[in-house]
Each structure stands twice: as structure tokens, then as C-alpha cells.
PDB file of C-alpha atoms in Angstrom:
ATOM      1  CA  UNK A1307     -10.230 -15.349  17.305  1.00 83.00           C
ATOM      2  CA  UNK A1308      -6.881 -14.237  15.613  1.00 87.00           C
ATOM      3  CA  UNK A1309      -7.167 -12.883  12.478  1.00 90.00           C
ATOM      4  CA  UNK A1310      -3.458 -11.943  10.122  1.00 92.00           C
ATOM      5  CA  UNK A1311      -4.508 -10.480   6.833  1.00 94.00           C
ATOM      6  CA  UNK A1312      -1.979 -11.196   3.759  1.00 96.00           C
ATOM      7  CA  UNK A1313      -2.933  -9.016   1.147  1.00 97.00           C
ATOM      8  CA  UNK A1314      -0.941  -9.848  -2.211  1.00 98.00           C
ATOM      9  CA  UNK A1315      -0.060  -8.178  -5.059  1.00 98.00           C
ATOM     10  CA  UNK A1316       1.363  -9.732  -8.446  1.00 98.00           C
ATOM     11  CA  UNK A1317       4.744  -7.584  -9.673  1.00 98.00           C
ATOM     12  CA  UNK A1318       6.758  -8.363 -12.860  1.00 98.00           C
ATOM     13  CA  UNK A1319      10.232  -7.189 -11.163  1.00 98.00           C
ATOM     14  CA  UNK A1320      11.212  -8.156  -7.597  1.00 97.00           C
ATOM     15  CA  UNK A1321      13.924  -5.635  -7.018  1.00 97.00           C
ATOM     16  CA  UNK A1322      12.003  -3.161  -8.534  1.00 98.00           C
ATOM     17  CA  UNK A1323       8.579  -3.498  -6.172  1.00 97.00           C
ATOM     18  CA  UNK A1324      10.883  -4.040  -3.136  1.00 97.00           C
ATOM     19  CA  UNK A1325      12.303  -0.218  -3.879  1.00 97.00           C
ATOM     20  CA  UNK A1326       8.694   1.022  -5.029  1.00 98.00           C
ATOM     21  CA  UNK A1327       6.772  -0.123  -1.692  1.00 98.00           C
ATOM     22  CA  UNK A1328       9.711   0.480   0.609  1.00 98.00           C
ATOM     23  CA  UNK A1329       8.972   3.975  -0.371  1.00 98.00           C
ATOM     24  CA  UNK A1330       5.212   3.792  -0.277  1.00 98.00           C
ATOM     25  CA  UNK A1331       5.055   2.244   3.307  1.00 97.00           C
ATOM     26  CA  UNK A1332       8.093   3.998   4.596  1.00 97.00           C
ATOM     27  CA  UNK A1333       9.827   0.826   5.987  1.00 97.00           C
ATOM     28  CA  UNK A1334      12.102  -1.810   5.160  1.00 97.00           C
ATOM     29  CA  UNK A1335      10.114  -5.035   4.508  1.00 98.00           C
ATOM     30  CA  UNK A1336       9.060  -7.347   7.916  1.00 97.00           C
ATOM     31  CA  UNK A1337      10.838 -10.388   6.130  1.00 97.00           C
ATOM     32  CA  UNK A1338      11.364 -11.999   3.078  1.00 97.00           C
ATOM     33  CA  UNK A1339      10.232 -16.034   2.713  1.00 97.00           C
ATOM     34  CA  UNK A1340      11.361 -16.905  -0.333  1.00 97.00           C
ATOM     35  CA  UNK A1341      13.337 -15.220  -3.600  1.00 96.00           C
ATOM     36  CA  UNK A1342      10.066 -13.858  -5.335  1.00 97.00           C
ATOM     37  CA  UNK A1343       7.870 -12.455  -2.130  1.00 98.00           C
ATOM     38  CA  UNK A1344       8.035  -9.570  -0.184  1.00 98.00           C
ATOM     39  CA  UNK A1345       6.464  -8.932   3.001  1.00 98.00           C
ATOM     40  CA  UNK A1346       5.849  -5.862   4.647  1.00 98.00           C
ATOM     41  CA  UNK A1347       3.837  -5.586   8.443  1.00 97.00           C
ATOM     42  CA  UNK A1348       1.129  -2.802   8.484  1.00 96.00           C
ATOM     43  CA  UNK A1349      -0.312  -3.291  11.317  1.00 94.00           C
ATOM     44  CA  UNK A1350      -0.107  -6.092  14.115  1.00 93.00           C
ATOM     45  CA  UNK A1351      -1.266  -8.996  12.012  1.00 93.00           C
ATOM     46  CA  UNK A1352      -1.221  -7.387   8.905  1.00 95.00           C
ATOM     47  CA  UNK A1353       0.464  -7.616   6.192  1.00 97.00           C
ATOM     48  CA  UNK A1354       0.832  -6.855   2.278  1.00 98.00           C
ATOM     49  CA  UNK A1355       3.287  -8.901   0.197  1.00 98.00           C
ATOM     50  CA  UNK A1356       4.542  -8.829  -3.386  1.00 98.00           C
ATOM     51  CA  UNK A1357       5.231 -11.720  -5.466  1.00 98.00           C
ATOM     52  CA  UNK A1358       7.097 -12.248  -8.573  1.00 98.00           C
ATOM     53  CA  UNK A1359       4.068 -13.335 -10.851  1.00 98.00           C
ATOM     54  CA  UNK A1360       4.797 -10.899 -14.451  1.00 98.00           C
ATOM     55  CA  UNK A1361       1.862 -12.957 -15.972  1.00 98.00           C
ATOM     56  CA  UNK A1362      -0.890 -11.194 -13.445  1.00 97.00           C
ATOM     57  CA  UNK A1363       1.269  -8.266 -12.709  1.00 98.00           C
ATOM     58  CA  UNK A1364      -0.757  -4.715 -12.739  1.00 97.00           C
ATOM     59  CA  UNK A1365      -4.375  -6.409 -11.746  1.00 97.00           C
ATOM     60  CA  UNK A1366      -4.478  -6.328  -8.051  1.00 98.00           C
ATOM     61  CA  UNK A1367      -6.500  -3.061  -5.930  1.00 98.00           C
ATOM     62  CA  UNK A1368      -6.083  -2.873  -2.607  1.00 97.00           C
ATOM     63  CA  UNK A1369      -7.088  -0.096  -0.095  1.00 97.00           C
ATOM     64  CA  UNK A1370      -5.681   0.114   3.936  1.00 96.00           C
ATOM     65  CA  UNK A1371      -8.174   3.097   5.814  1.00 96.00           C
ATOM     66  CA  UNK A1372      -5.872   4.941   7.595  1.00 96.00           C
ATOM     67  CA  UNK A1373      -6.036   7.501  10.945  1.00 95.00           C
ATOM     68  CA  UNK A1374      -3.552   9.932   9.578  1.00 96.00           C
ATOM     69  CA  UNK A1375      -3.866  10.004   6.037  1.00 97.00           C
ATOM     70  CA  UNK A1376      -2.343  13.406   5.449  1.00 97.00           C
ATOM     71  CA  UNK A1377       0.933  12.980   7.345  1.00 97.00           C
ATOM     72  CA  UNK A1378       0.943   9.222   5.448  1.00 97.00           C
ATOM     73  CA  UNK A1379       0.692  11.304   1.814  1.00 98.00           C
ATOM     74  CA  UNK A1380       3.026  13.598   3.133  1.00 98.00           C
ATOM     75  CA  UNK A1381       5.454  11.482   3.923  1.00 98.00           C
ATOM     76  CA  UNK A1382       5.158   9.312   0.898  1.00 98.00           C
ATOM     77  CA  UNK A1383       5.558  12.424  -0.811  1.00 98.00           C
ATOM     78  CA  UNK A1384       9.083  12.875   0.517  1.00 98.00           C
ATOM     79  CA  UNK A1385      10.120   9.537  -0.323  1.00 97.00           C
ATOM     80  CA  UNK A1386       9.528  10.371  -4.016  1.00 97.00           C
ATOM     81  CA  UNK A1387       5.761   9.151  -4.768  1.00 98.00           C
ATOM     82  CA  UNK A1388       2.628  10.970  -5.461  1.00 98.00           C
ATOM     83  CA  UNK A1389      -1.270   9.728  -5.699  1.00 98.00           C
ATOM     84  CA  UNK A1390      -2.166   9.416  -8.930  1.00 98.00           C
ATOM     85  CA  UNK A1391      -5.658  10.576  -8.123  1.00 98.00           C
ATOM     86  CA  UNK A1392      -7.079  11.856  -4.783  1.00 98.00           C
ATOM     87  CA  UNK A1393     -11.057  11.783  -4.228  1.00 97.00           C
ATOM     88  CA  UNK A1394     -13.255  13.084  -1.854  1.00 97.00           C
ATOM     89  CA  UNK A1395     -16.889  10.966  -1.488  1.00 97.00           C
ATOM     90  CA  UNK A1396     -20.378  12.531  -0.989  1.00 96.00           C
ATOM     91  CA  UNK A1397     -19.792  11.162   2.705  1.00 96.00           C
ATOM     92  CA  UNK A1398     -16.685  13.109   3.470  1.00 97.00           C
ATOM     93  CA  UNK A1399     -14.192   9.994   3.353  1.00 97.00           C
ATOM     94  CA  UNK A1400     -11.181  10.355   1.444  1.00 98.00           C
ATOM     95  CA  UNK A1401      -8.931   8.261  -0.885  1.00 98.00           C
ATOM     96  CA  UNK A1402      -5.814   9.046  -2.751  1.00 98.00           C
ATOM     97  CA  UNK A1403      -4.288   6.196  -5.180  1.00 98.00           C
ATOM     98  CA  UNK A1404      -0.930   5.455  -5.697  1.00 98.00           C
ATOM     99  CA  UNK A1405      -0.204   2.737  -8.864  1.00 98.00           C
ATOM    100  CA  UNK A1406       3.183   0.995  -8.619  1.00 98.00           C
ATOM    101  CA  UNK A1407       5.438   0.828 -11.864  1.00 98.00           C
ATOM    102  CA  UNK A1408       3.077  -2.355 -13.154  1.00 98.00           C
ATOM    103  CA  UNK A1409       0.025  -0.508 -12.643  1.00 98.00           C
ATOM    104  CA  UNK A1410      -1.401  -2.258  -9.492  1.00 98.00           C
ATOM    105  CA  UNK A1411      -3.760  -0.125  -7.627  1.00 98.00           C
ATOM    106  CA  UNK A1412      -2.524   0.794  -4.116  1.00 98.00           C
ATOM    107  CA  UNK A1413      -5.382   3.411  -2.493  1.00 98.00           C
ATOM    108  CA  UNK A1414      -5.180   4.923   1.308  1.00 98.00           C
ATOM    109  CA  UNK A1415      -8.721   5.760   2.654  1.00 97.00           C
ATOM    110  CA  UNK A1416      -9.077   8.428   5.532  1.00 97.00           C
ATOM    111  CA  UNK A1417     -11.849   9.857   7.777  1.00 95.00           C
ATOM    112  CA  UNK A1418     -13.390  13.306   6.916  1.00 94.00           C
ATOM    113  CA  UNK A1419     -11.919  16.005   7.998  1.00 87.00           C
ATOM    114  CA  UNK A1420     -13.958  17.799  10.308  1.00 78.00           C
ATOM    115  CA  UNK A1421     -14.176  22.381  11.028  1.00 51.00           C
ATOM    116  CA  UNK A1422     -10.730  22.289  12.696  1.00 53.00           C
ATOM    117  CA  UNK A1423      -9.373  20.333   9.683  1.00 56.00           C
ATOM    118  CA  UNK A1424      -8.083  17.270  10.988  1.00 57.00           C
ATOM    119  CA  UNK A1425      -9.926  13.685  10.549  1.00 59.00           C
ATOM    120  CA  UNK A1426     -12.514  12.417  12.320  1.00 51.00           C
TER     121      UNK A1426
END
């Protein structure tokens, strides 16, 4: 069985979202369907997508677990964004949070990092 995941999140300004995650994911968007969404390809079969919705703009929290969560923040860094918080659980797994310009939670998970300090 063939699974695609669309993941959406609700933005107030088009334009404005296709600049913000461009930066966050590092990429130019996979296509774009229609003149309010936004669709960018994590992952084979994967995908997140904005849409124009300013009425539920700023609600949505999603999280992608990621192998290489400190290059991923670093990079992100150099495109101009920083977590808003970073967190560290009692198991060793790791999450920093970005929030787009409407407030919508964005959050990469990664492994724990193990003696040599890379993740597991």
C-alpha cells in the first residue's frame, strides 16, 4: 500500500508563506495547484502545503522527525530563521520549533545524540 501524506497549514498571506517556508525547507516549492496553495515535497510521498485560509491562519502544529536535525537547524539558520524554542525530552529525543509569521507551529524532531555526539 502507497501512502502520500499532505500535511496543511492555514496562512493569511500567500506570497508571504511561500518566502517563509522556502526558507524553512530550503527548496523552491514541488508545484503550485492553484493561486492560494503551496506545495512543497519532503520526502518521496510527502508533502506539506500552505493555503490561503486568513480565517484559521496561526492554528495548525505539525512536526517531520528528522535524521540530521543539526545540519537541518543549521542550515535554516543561514537562510535567516531560528527555533523559537529547542527541547530536549527525558528520553533523549529532540525538538526545536520554528512559528511562521501567523504563528503556526512548525517543530523538527531528532534522535538523541549519542557519546560521539551525533544522533542515533
Amino acid at each position: 500500500m502507497t501512502v502520500d501524506l499532505f500535511a496543511g497549514i492555514p496562512v493569511s498571506d500567500r506570497e508571504r508563506a511561500l518566502d517563509w517556508y522556502g526558507r524553512l525547507f530550503g527548496s523552491e516549492p514541488a508545484f503550485l495547484p492553484n493561486d492560494v496553495e503551496v506545495v512543497w515535497e519532503l520526502a518521496e510521498h510527502r508533502y506539506v502545503y500552505t493555503e490561503l485560509r486568513p480565517d484559521h491562519a496561526g492554528h495548525a502544529m505539525v512536526t517531520l522527525f528528522v535524521d540530521d536535525l543539526d545540519e537541518r537547524v543549521a542550515a535554516t539558520s543561514a537562510r535567516g530563521l531560528e527555533p523559537t524554542s529547542r527541547e530536549t525530552y527525558d528520553n533523549g529525543v529532540r525538538k526545536v520549533t520554528y512559528r511562521d509569521p501567523d504563528g503556526n507551529e512548525v517543530g523538527l524532531g531528532g534522535a538523541p545524540v549519542d557519546a560521539e555526539g551525533a544522533g542515533s
